[in-house]
mmCIF file of C-alpha atoms and ligand atoms in Angstrom:
data_model
loop_
_atom_site.group_PDB
_atom_site.id
_atom_site.type_symbol
_atom_site.label_atom_id
_atom_site.label_comp_id
_atom_site.label_asym_id
_atom_site.label_seq_id
_atom_site.Cartn_x
_atom_site.Cartn_y
_atom_site.Cartn_z
ATOM 1 C CA MET A 1 103.954 145.944 176.873
ATOM 2 C CA GLY A 2 107.086 144.644 177.969
ATOM 3 C CA ILE A 3 108.486 145.504 181.246
ATOM 4 C CA LYS A 4 112.316 144.728 180.415
ATOM 5 C CA PRO A 5 114.066 148.047 179.743
ATOM 6 C CA LEU A 6 115.230 147.013 175.999
ATOM 7 C CA LEU A 7 111.516 146.509 175.248
ATOM 8 C CA ARG A 8 110.337 149.347 176.622
ATOM 9 C CA VAL A 9 113.030 151.542 174.673
ATOM 10 C CA LEU A 10 112.253 149.767 171.542
ATOM 11 C CA ALA A 11 108.458 150.621 171.845
ATOM 12 C CA ARG A 12 109.729 154.228 171.583
ATOM 13 C CA GLU A 13 110.093 154.983 175.067
ATOM 14 C CA ARG A 14 112.606 156.595 176.954
ATOM 15 C CA GLU A 15 114.440 155.302 179.812
ATOM 16 C CA ALA A 16 116.324 157.681 182.153
ATOM 17 C CA VAL A 17 119.314 155.052 182.165
ATOM 18 C CA PRO A 18 119.344 153.468 178.691
ATOM 19 C CA PRO A 19 119.558 149.783 178.205
ATOM 20 C CA VAL A 20 123.201 148.618 177.872
ATOM 21 C CA TRP A 21 124.534 145.459 175.938
ATOM 22 C CA MET A 22 127.432 145.309 173.531
ATOM 23 C CA MET A 23 127.631 143.463 170.114
ATOM 24 C CA ARG A 24 130.125 140.416 170.457
ATOM 25 C CA GLN A 25 129.616 140.502 174.195
ATOM 26 C CA ALA A 26 130.282 136.726 174.395
ATOM 27 C CA GLY A 27 133.751 136.201 173.447
ATOM 28 C CA ARG A 28 137.322 136.251 173.627
ATOM 29 C CA TYR A 29 137.862 139.361 176.034
ATOM 30 C CA LEU A 30 136.504 137.384 178.552
ATOM 31 C CA PRO A 31 138.731 134.396 180.156
ATOM 32 C CA GLU A 32 135.507 132.322 181.110
ATOM 33 C CA TYR A 33 134.919 132.337 177.293
ATOM 34 C CA ARG A 34 138.109 131.347 176.568
ATOM 35 C CA ALA A 35 137.776 128.327 179.035
ATOM 36 C CA VAL A 36 134.638 127.032 177.931
ATOM 37 C CA ARG A 37 135.674 127.758 174.065
ATOM 38 C CA GLU A 38 138.784 125.205 174.895
ATOM 39 C CA LYS A 39 136.670 122.675 176.567
ATOM 40 C CA ALA A 40 134.078 122.742 173.362
ATOM 41 C CA GLY A 41 136.565 121.960 170.752
ATOM 42 C CA GLY A 42 135.865 123.792 167.396
ATOM 43 C CA PHE A 43 133.859 126.974 167.333
ATOM 44 C CA LEU A 44 131.206 125.581 165.567
ATOM 45 C CA ASP A 45 131.052 122.544 168.181
ATOM 46 C CA LEU A 46 130.376 125.356 170.838
ATOM 47 C CA CYS A 47 127.679 126.854 168.559
ATOM 48 C CA PHE A 48 125.951 123.558 168.420
ATOM 49 C CA ASN A 49 126.373 122.521 172.132
ATOM 50 C CA PRO A 50 123.260 124.025 173.858
ATOM 51 C CA LYS A 51 124.534 123.802 177.399
ATOM 52 C CA LEU A 52 127.761 125.133 176.646
ATOM 53 C CA ALA A 53 126.293 127.891 174.086
ATOM 54 C CA ALA A 54 123.730 128.927 176.635
ATOM 55 C CA GLU A 55 126.783 129.015 179.392
ATOM 56 C CA VAL A 56 128.693 131.676 177.300
ATOM 57 C CA THR A 57 125.761 133.702 176.486
ATOM 58 C CA LEU A 58 124.933 134.006 180.174
ATOM 59 C CA GLN A 59 128.566 134.858 181.064
ATOM 60 C CA PRO A 60 128.489 138.600 180.065
ATOM 61 C CA VAL A 61 125.175 138.944 181.654
ATOM 62 C CA CYS A 62 126.251 137.450 184.918
ATOM 63 C CA ARG A 63 129.574 139.541 185.026
ATOM 64 C CA PHE A 64 128.463 142.963 184.159
ATOM 65 C CA GLY A 65 124.486 142.777 184.434
ATOM 66 C CA PHE A 66 123.704 144.059 180.961
ATOM 67 C CA ASP A 67 120.142 144.717 180.219
ATOM 68 C CA ALA A 68 120.163 141.923 177.187
ATOM 69 C CA ALA A 69 121.597 138.628 176.566
ATOM 70 C CA ILE A 70 122.510 137.650 172.662
ATOM 71 C CA LEU A 71 122.364 134.263 171.533
ATOM 72 C CA PHE A 72 125.895 132.570 171.321
ATOM 73 C CA SER A 73 125.890 131.332 167.750
ATOM 74 C CA ASP A 74 127.125 132.661 164.272
ATOM 75 C CA ILE A 75 125.613 134.382 161.042
ATOM 76 C CA LEU A 76 127.539 131.485 158.993
ATOM 77 C CA ILE A 77 125.049 128.779 160.574
ATOM 78 C CA VAL A 78 122.645 129.981 157.579
ATOM 79 C CA PRO A 79 124.689 129.004 154.972
ATOM 80 C CA LEU A 80 125.587 125.858 156.835
ATOM 81 C CA ALA A 81 121.924 124.822 156.934
ATOM 82 C CA LEU A 82 121.731 125.659 153.258
ATOM 83 C CA GLY A 83 123.789 122.730 152.557
ATOM 84 C CA ARG A 84 127.244 124.730 152.079
ATOM 85 C CA LYS A 85 130.646 123.551 153.817
ATOM 86 C CA VAL A 86 131.566 125.852 156.629
ATOM 87 C CA GLU A 87 134.472 125.722 158.824
ATOM 88 C CA PHE A 88 136.175 127.879 161.254
ATOM 89 C CA LEU A 89 140.046 127.482 161.449
ATOM 90 C CA ALA A 90 141.722 128.749 164.768
ATOM 91 C CA GLY A 91 143.064 132.323 164.204
ATOM 92 C CA GLU A 92 141.893 132.703 160.726
ATOM 93 C CA GLY A 93 138.307 133.163 160.539
ATOM 94 C CA PRO A 94 135.325 131.433 158.720
ATOM 95 C CA LYS A 95 136.255 129.129 155.592
ATOM 96 C CA LEU A 96 133.523 128.169 153.040
ATOM 97 C CA GLU A 97 133.516 126.761 149.645
ATOM 98 C CA PRO A 98 133.385 129.639 147.164
ATOM 99 C CA LEU A 99 130.282 129.949 145.661
ATOM 100 C CA THR A 100 131.232 131.299 141.995
ATOM 101 C CA ASP A 101 128.779 130.155 139.529
ATOM 102 C CA ALA A 102 124.885 128.999 138.777
ATOM 103 C CA ALA A 103 125.911 125.519 139.160
ATOM 104 C CA ALA A 104 127.042 125.881 143.074
ATOM 105 C CA LEU A 105 123.845 127.843 143.440
ATOM 106 C CA ALA A 106 121.718 124.893 142.033
ATOM 107 C CA SER A 107 123.199 122.993 144.691
ATOM 108 C CA LEU A 108 121.991 124.846 147.439
ATOM 109 C CA ARG A 109 119.014 123.501 149.593
ATOM 110 C CA GLU A 110 115.805 125.503 148.682
ATOM 111 C CA THR A 111 114.830 125.850 152.641
ATOM 112 C CA ILE A 112 117.013 125.718 155.493
ATOM 113 C CA ASP A 113 117.817 122.262 157.339
ATOM 114 C CA GLY A 114 115.742 122.474 160.508
ATOM 115 C CA LYS A 115 117.660 119.562 161.997
ATOM 116 C CA ILE A 116 120.967 121.637 161.695
ATOM 117 C CA LEU A 117 119.291 124.333 163.552
ATOM 118 C CA ALA A 118 117.332 122.686 166.342
ATOM 119 C CA PRO A 119 120.257 122.876 168.763
ATOM 120 C CA VAL A 120 120.323 126.740 168.362
ATOM 121 C CA TYR A 121 116.673 126.908 169.403
ATOM 122 C CA GLU A 122 117.424 124.680 172.200
ATOM 123 C CA THR A 123 120.164 126.995 173.380
ATOM 124 C CA VAL A 124 117.696 130.115 173.020
ATOM 125 C CA ALA A 125 115.179 127.939 175.178
ATOM 126 C CA ARG A 126 117.758 127.447 177.862
ATOM 127 C CA VAL A 127 119.042 130.840 178.124
ATOM 128 C CA LYS A 128 115.354 132.212 178.230
ATOM 129 C CA SER A 129 114.703 129.995 181.054
ATOM 130 C CA ALA A 130 117.877 131.231 182.961
ATOM 131 C CA LEU A 131 117.134 134.965 182.656
ATOM 132 C CA ASP A 132 115.587 137.432 185.294
ATOM 133 C CA SER A 133 112.953 139.361 184.669
ATOM 134 C CA LYS A 134 114.600 142.505 183.548
ATOM 135 C CA THR A 135 116.963 141.061 181.348
ATOM 136 C CA ALA A 136 115.853 140.511 177.498
ATOM 137 C CA LEU A 137 117.153 137.924 174.835
ATOM 138 C CA ILE A 138 118.277 138.859 171.536
ATOM 139 C CA GLY A 139 118.457 136.401 168.556
ATOM 140 C CA PHE A 140 119.937 137.329 165.476
ATOM 141 C CA CYS A 141 120.892 136.378 161.903
ATOM 142 C CA GLY A 142 123.269 138.004 159.119
ATOM 143 C CA ALA A 143 121.593 140.103 156.658
ATOM 144 C CA PRO A 144 121.326 138.277 153.199
ATOM 145 C CA TRP A 145 124.052 140.790 151.688
ATOM 146 C CA THR A 146 126.410 140.233 154.327
ATOM 147 C CA VAL A 147 126.067 136.356 154.489
ATOM 148 C CA ALA A 148 126.483 136.195 150.820
ATOM 149 C CA THR A 149 129.725 138.196 150.976
ATOM 150 C CA TYR A 150 131.412 135.262 152.825
ATOM 151 C CA MET A 151 129.363 132.570 150.564
ATOM 152 C CA VAL A 152 130.700 134.137 147.466
ATOM 153 C CA ALA A 153 134.306 134.612 148.640
ATOM 154 C CA GLY A 154 134.250 131.654 150.780
ATOM 155 C CA GLU A 155 136.308 133.946 153.349
ATOM 156 C CA ALA A 156 136.291 137.175 154.879
ATOM 157 C CA THR A 157 137.556 139.668 152.535
ATOM 158 C CA PRO A 158 138.791 143.294 152.928
ATOM 159 C CA ASP A 159 136.451 145.032 150.278
ATOM 160 C CA GLN A 160 133.732 142.245 149.375
ATOM 161 C CA ALA A 161 134.503 142.797 145.794
ATOM 162 C CA PRO A 162 133.817 138.989 144.715
ATOM 163 C CA ALA A 163 130.041 139.422 145.954
ATOM 164 C CA ARG A 164 130.268 143.027 144.455
ATOM 165 C CA LEU A 165 131.393 141.738 141.314
ATOM 166 C CA PHE A 166 129.037 138.623 141.136
ATOM 167 C CA ALA A 167 126.108 141.200 141.520
ATOM 168 C CA LEU A 168 127.069 143.427 138.927
ATOM 169 C CA ARG A 169 128.090 140.932 136.258
ATOM 170 C CA ASP A 170 124.993 138.345 137.317
ATOM 171 C CA PRO A 171 122.176 140.213 139.135
ATOM 172 C CA GLU A 172 119.819 137.691 138.126
ATOM 173 C CA ASN A 173 121.711 134.730 139.812
ATOM 174 C CA PHE A 174 122.960 137.066 142.637
ATOM 175 C CA SER A 175 119.246 137.689 143.247
ATOM 176 C CA THR A 176 118.430 134.168 143.487
ATOM 177 C CA LEU A 177 121.094 133.643 145.956
ATOM 178 C CA ILE A 178 119.787 136.412 148.286
ATOM 179 C CA ASP A 179 116.051 135.193 147.821
ATOM 180 C CA LEU A 180 117.212 132.088 149.332
ATOM 181 C CA LEU A 181 118.638 133.721 152.035
ATOM 182 C CA VAL A 182 115.810 135.757 152.754
ATOM 183 C CA GLN A 183 113.790 132.734 152.877
ATOM 184 C CA GLY A 184 116.066 131.076 155.414
ATOM 185 C CA SER A 185 116.534 133.960 157.444
ATOM 186 C CA ILE A 186 112.936 134.444 158.039
ATOM 187 C CA GLU A 187 112.500 130.720 158.856
ATOM 188 C CA TYR A 188 115.533 131.026 161.304
ATOM 189 C CA LEU A 189 114.592 134.270 162.971
ATOM 190 C CA ALA A 190 110.814 133.328 163.431
ATOM 191 C CA GLY A 191 112.358 129.820 165.107
ATOM 192 C CA GLN A 192 114.341 131.761 167.661
ATOM 193 C CA LEU A 193 111.290 134.000 168.405
ATOM 194 C CA LYS A 194 109.042 131.168 168.932
ATOM 195 C CA ALA A 195 111.772 129.410 171.226
ATOM 196 C CA GLY A 196 111.825 132.272 173.253
ATOM 197 C CA ALA A 197 113.719 135.300 171.949
ATOM 198 C CA GLU A 198 112.226 138.733 172.654
ATOM 199 C CA VAL A 199 114.209 140.718 170.009
ATOM 200 C CA VAL A 200 116.101 139.944 166.764
ATOM 201 C CA GLN A 201 119.076 141.592 165.126
ATOM 202 C CA ILE A 202 119.689 141.487 161.483
ATOM 203 C CA PHE A 203 123.659 142.192 160.951
ATOM 204 C CA ASP A 204 124.754 143.786 157.844
ATOM 205 C CA THR A 205 128.217 144.415 158.779
ATOM 206 C CA TRP A 206 129.460 144.758 155.154
ATOM 207 C CA ALA A 207 126.336 146.989 153.889
ATOM 208 C CA GLY A 208 128.747 150.271 153.776
ATOM 209 C CA VAL A 209 130.500 149.119 150.502
ATOM 210 C CA LEU A 210 127.261 149.523 148.277
ATOM 211 C CA SER A 211 126.447 152.099 146.107
ATOM 212 C CA PRO A 212 122.961 153.843 146.830
ATOM 213 C CA GLU A 213 121.537 151.919 144.214
ATOM 214 C CA GLN A 214 123.049 148.545 145.044
ATOM 215 C CA PHE A 215 122.171 149.344 148.727
ATOM 216 C CA ASP A 216 118.624 149.714 148.134
ATOM 217 C CA ARG A 217 118.570 146.681 145.914
ATOM 218 C CA TRP A 218 120.764 144.146 148.021
ATOM 219 C CA CYS A 219 120.373 145.711 151.791
ATOM 220 C CA ILE A 220 117.326 147.282 152.207
ATOM 221 C CA GLN A 221 114.948 145.365 149.865
ATOM 222 C CA PRO A 222 115.878 142.007 151.313
ATOM 223 C CA THR A 223 115.716 143.602 154.924
ATOM 224 C CA GLU A 224 112.378 144.755 154.315
ATOM 225 C CA LYS A 225 111.077 141.367 153.206
ATOM 226 C CA ILE A 226 112.809 139.721 156.272
ATOM 227 C CA VAL A 227 110.988 142.033 158.697
ATOM 228 C CA ALA A 228 107.884 141.270 156.888
ATOM 229 C CA GLY A 229 108.103 137.970 156.560
ATOM 230 C CA VAL A 230 109.131 137.556 160.300
ATOM 231 C CA ARG A 231 106.353 139.536 161.458
ATOM 232 C CA ARG A 232 103.575 137.380 159.459
ATOM 233 C CA GLN A 233 104.630 134.382 161.402
ATOM 234 C CA VAL A 234 105.413 136.351 164.816
ATOM 235 C CA PRO A 235 103.037 139.520 164.992
ATOM 236 C CA GLY A 236 104.519 142.583 166.492
ATOM 237 C CA ALA A 237 108.308 141.028 166.260
ATOM 238 C CA LYS A 238 110.577 143.581 167.707
ATOM 239 C CA ILE A 239 113.683 143.918 165.113
ATOM 240 C CA ILE A 240 117.017 145.972 165.175
ATOM 241 C CA GLY A 241 118.472 146.686 162.064
ATOM 242 C CA PHE A 242 122.408 147.002 162.050
ATOM 243 C CA PRO A 243 123.406 148.232 158.530
ATOM 244 C CA ARG A 244 127.223 149.063 159.350
ATOM 245 C CA GLY A 245 128.457 152.003 157.267
ATOM 246 C CA ALA A 246 124.964 153.010 156.166
ATOM 247 C CA GLY A 247 125.635 156.537 156.293
ATOM 248 C CA ALA A 248 123.156 158.806 154.093
ATOM 249 C CA MET A 249 121.348 155.587 153.528
ATOM 250 C CA ALA A 250 120.542 154.830 156.994
ATOM 251 C CA LEU A 251 117.018 157.257 156.995
ATOM 252 C CA PRO A 252 115.719 155.022 153.888
ATOM 253 C CA TYR A 253 116.807 152.145 155.368
ATOM 254 C CA ALA A 254 114.981 152.878 158.664
ATOM 255 C CA ILE A 255 111.972 154.148 156.605
ATOM 256 C CA ALA A 256 111.616 151.387 154.194
ATOM 257 C CA THR A 257 112.421 148.375 156.318
ATOM 258 C CA GLY A 258 110.126 149.143 159.236
ATOM 259 C CA VAL A 259 112.627 147.862 161.695
ATOM 260 C CA ASP A 260 112.053 149.057 165.546
ATOM 261 C CA GLY A 261 115.553 149.862 165.914
ATOM 262 C CA ILE A 262 118.693 150.945 163.980
ATOM 263 C CA GLY A 263 122.252 150.007 165.302
ATOM 264 C CA LEU A 264 124.908 152.759 164.116
ATOM 265 C CA ASP A 265 128.422 152.287 163.732
ATOM 266 C CA TRP A 266 130.703 155.205 165.346
ATOM 267 C CA THR A 267 131.092 157.001 162.387
ATOM 268 C CA PHE A 268 127.502 158.346 162.301
ATOM 269 C CA LEU A 269 127.029 161.850 162.981
ATOM 270 C CA ARG A 270 125.311 161.594 166.306
ATOM 271 C CA SER A 271 123.559 164.912 166.114
ATOM 272 C CA LEU A 272 122.025 163.897 162.796
ATOM 273 C CA ALA A 273 120.769 160.652 164.602
ATOM 274 C CA HIS A 274 119.081 162.449 166.889
ATOM 275 C CA ASP A 275 117.546 164.772 164.566
ATOM 276 C CA ILE A 276 116.413 162.536 161.592
ATOM 277 C CA LEU A 277 116.416 159.112 163.152
ATOM 278 C CA GLN A 278 115.161 159.045 166.630
ATOM 279 C CA PRO A 279 111.917 160.581 165.884
ATOM 280 C CA ARG A 280 111.096 157.423 163.958
ATOM 281 C CA VAL A 281 113.223 154.517 165.264
ATOM 282 C CA THR A 282 114.756 153.777 168.466
ATOM 283 C CA VAL A 283 118.952 154.216 168.049
ATOM 284 C CA GLN A 284 121.508 151.500 168.966
ATOM 285 C CA GLY A 285 125.174 152.369 169.341
ATOM 286 C CA ASN A 286 127.392 153.804 168.687
ATOM 287 C CA VAL A 287 130.741 154.263 170.743
ATOM 288 C CA ASP A 288 133.548 153.305 168.922
ATOM 289 C CA PRO A 289 135.164 149.920 170.041
ATOM 290 C CA LEU A 290 138.605 151.333 169.845
ATOM 291 C CA ALA A 291 137.642 154.053 172.210
ATOM 292 C CA LEU A 292 136.711 151.047 174.586
ATOM 293 C CA LEU A 293 139.938 149.452 174.006
ATOM 294 C CA ALA A 294 141.746 152.734 174.565
ATOM 295 C CA GLY A 295 139.893 153.486 177.942
ATOM 296 C CA GLY A 296 140.666 156.509 179.770
ATOM 297 C CA ALA A 297 139.643 160.085 178.755
ATOM 298 C CA ALA A 298 139.125 158.720 175.385
ATOM 299 C CA LEU A 299 136.424 156.292 176.631
ATOM 300 C CA ASP A 300 134.678 159.021 179.270
ATOM 301 C CA ARG A 301 134.403 161.404 176.285
ATOM 302 C CA GLU A 302 132.970 158.847 173.762
ATOM 303 C CA VAL A 303 130.305 157.707 176.435
ATOM 304 C CA ASP A 304 129.649 161.253 177.331
ATOM 305 C CA ASP A 305 128.979 162.054 173.705
ATOM 306 C CA VAL A 306 126.575 159.452 172.883
ATOM 307 C CA MET A 307 124.607 160.411 176.491
ATOM 308 C CA ALA A 308 124.588 164.065 175.450
ATOM 309 C CA ALA A 309 123.444 163.558 171.890
ATOM 310 C CA LEU A 310 120.895 160.688 171.920
ATOM 311 C CA SER A 311 119.876 159.888 175.703
ATOM 312 C CA ASN A 312 116.787 162.237 175.667
ATOM 313 C CA GLY A 313 115.322 159.972 173.017
ATOM 314 C CA PRO A 314 114.774 156.244 172.773
ATOM 315 C CA LEU A 315 118.147 154.687 172.955
ATOM 316 C CA ILE A 316 119.973 151.622 173.395
ATOM 317 C CA PHE A 317 123.339 152.110 174.475
ATOM 318 C CA ASN A 318 126.018 149.831 172.872
ATOM 319 C CA LEU A 319 129.173 149.724 170.660
ATOM 320 C CA GLY A 320 129.286 150.615 167.000
ATOM 321 C CA HIS A 321 130.632 147.304 166.153
ATOM 322 C CA GLY A 322 131.855 144.247 168.199
ATOM 323 C CA ILE A 323 134.292 144.555 171.100
ATOM 324 C CA LEU A 324 137.701 143.896 170.255
ATOM 325 C CA PRO A 325 139.283 140.663 171.915
ATOM 326 C CA ASP A 326 142.352 142.782 173.374
ATOM 327 C CA THR A 327 139.759 145.027 175.441
ATOM 328 C CA PRO A 328 140.298 145.103 179.117
ATOM 329 C CA ILE A 329 137.543 143.938 181.108
ATOM 330 C CA ALA A 330 138.067 146.999 183.569
ATOM 331 C CA HIS A 331 137.020 149.533 180.587
ATOM 332 C CA VAL A 332 133.924 147.710 180.072
ATOM 333 C CA GLU A 333 133.350 148.243 183.791
ATOM 334 C CA ARG A 334 134.279 151.708 183.478
ATOM 335 C CA MET A 335 132.088 152.315 180.460
ATOM 336 C CA LEU A 336 129.111 150.872 182.476
ATOM 337 C CA LYS A 337 129.788 152.999 185.477
ATOM 338 C CA ARG A 338 129.419 156.023 183.412
ATOM 339 C CA VAL A 339 126.518 155.422 181.489
ATOM 340 C CA ARG A 340 124.553 154.158 184.801
ATOM 341 C CA GLY A 341 125.730 156.555 187.174
HETATM 342 O O1 CP3 B 401 127.359 138.961 169.724
HETATM 343 C C1 CP3 B 401 127.751 137.848 170.491
HETATM 344 O O2 CP3 B 401 128.181 137.847 171.499
HETATM 345 C C2 CP3 B 401 126.898 136.955 170.169
HETATM 346 C C3 CP3 B 401 127.716 135.665 169.015
HETATM 347 C C4 CP3 B 401 128.046 136.415 167.729
HETATM 348 C C5 CP3 B 401 129.279 135.857 167.089
HETATM 349 N N1 CP3 B 401 129.181 136.076 165.684
HETATM 350 C C6 CP3 B 401 130.178 134.831 168.032
HETATM 351 C C7 CP3 B 401 131.380 134.613 167.191
HETATM 352 C C8 CP3 B 401 127.451 136.919 166.561
HETATM 353 C C9 CP3 B 401 126.296 137.946 166.913
HETATM 354 C C10 CP3 B 401 128.185 137.110 165.576
HETATM 355 C C11 CP3 B 401 128.202 137.551 164.278
HETATM 356 C C12 CP3 B 401 128.803 137.656 163.320
HETATM 357 N N2 CP3 B 401 129.776 136.581 162.785
HETATM 358 C C13 CP3 B 401 128.895 138.798 162.206
HETATM 359 C C14 CP3 B 401 128.177 139.915 162.246
HETATM 360 C C15 CP3 B 401 128.673 140.954 163.239
HETATM 361 C C16 CP3 B 401 130.258 141.345 163.157
HETATM 362 O O3 CP3 B 401 130.963 141.407 164.103
HETATM 363 O O4 CP3 B 401 130.441 141.729 161.960
HETATM 364 C C17 CP3 B 401 130.020 138.189 161.403
HETATM 365 C C18 CP3 B 401 130.536 139.027 160.200
HETATM 366 C C19 CP3 B 401 130.267 136.947 161.447
HETATM 367 C C20 CP3 B 401 131.396 136.162 160.749
HETATM 368 C C21 CP3 B 401 132.799 135.634 161.546
HETATM 369 N N3 CP3 B 401 132.321 135.069 162.681
HETATM 370 C C22 CP3 B 401 133.899 136.022 161.170
HETATM 371 C C23 CP3 B 401 134.388 136.967 160.236
HETATM 372 C C24 CP3 B 401 134.663 135.331 162.324
HETATM 373 C C25 CP3 B 401 135.923 135.443 162.637
HETATM 374 C C26 CP3 B 401 136.456 136.701 163.315
HETATM 375 C C27 CP3 B 401 136.395 136.860 164.807
HETATM 376 O O5 CP3 B 401 136.156 137.635 165.189
HETATM 377 O O6 CP3 B 401 136.927 135.852 165.074
HETATM 378 C C28 CP3 B 401 133.873 134.918 163.513
HETATM 379 C C29 CP3 B 401 133.993 133.995 164.505
HETATM 380 C C30 CP3 B 401 133.138 134.361 166.058
HETATM 381 N N4 CP3 B 401 131.900 134.475 165.949
HETATM 382 C C31 CP3 B 401 133.968 134.299 167.315
HETATM 383 C C32 CP3 B 401 132.834 134.581 167.929
HETATM 384 C C33 CP3 B 401 133.011 134.695 169.390
HETATM 385 C C34 CP3 B 401 135.251 134.133 167.224
HETATM 386 C C35 CP3 B 401 135.630 132.624 167.572
HETATM 387 C C36 CP3 B 401 136.520 132.082 168.300
HETATM 388 O O7 CP3 B 401 136.219 132.200 169.648
HETATM 389 O O8 CP3 B 401 137.401 131.578 168.340
#
């Protein structure tokens, strides 16, 4: 049994003070991140530079004493390792060549390219050796559905309509894409765990746009396969799922996938999370990132509400989505002080 608080809580023990980390904790709200980012050149150059990626991974842990470090990388590394062109243009977000038909699908590699991913595993190993005995290391991947939304559209979209249409019009080819991502994600997460990650999180940022039937097919079933596949290679692997916007599908997701923890966004009713989710899985979340940006009484209320509703069961204190770039550092400090007392 791990001694690190995050691992204890994922083994369903309750901690008087819950372990805390933040999604996107290494990022633009930190001046020290912006400095390294500038030095690295492009965003992908930073992701593939183990020395600098390890440095930015550790920055928020050093500054705030979080209970976990999350590998600095991106979910769109996997399409890159499957042979797609991926770019991050400054101020514009990701750009991929859109994947619109069976011919494009046929051009994908069948397995992820280990050479491309090697620097990421090296980052994991470097971070692991730098962490103290209380701080856990989290690896991650994007869930197949969310990664597919970017691969199909070629960019971020407000409603993920291109991928939803592909899935509705041509479910067979879409399921080929999802299966490739399932296999690639299994290899990628197992690789991170073997390199030293102690927990992995599966980010399904766009799960909430799917109908219940489609949610089962494109979110729950692929995630279930990833969880089982990773645990075949790494028995007992600790896994957190983050099906953002799952709402009423959160319980079927938790039961079917077998994740150890479920990340909830801020729209999820906390009393319901306590009553139906916490008896089965560790709950992670779910402060509204805008409350953290706002600070003051709005932030205090939000922190108190999470603690009142969820801290008498296994809880990982976190945001309901990534920290926003304009968030003042003082607000993060205020949140931590209130959680830790
Ligand atoms: O959490 C962490 O600190 C670890 C690093 C991490 C990044 N991206 C770094 C990043 C993680 C876990 C991610 C996951 C990710 N990437 C998701 C899922 C979680 C979520 O936030 O919804 C998604 C959908 C992506 C894809 C992605 N990457 C987009 C749409 C963008 C552009 C929007 C934006 O925030 O800039 C990115 C870029 C990105 N990934 C940045 C960082 C720090 C900003 C790039 C920069 O420094 O200029």
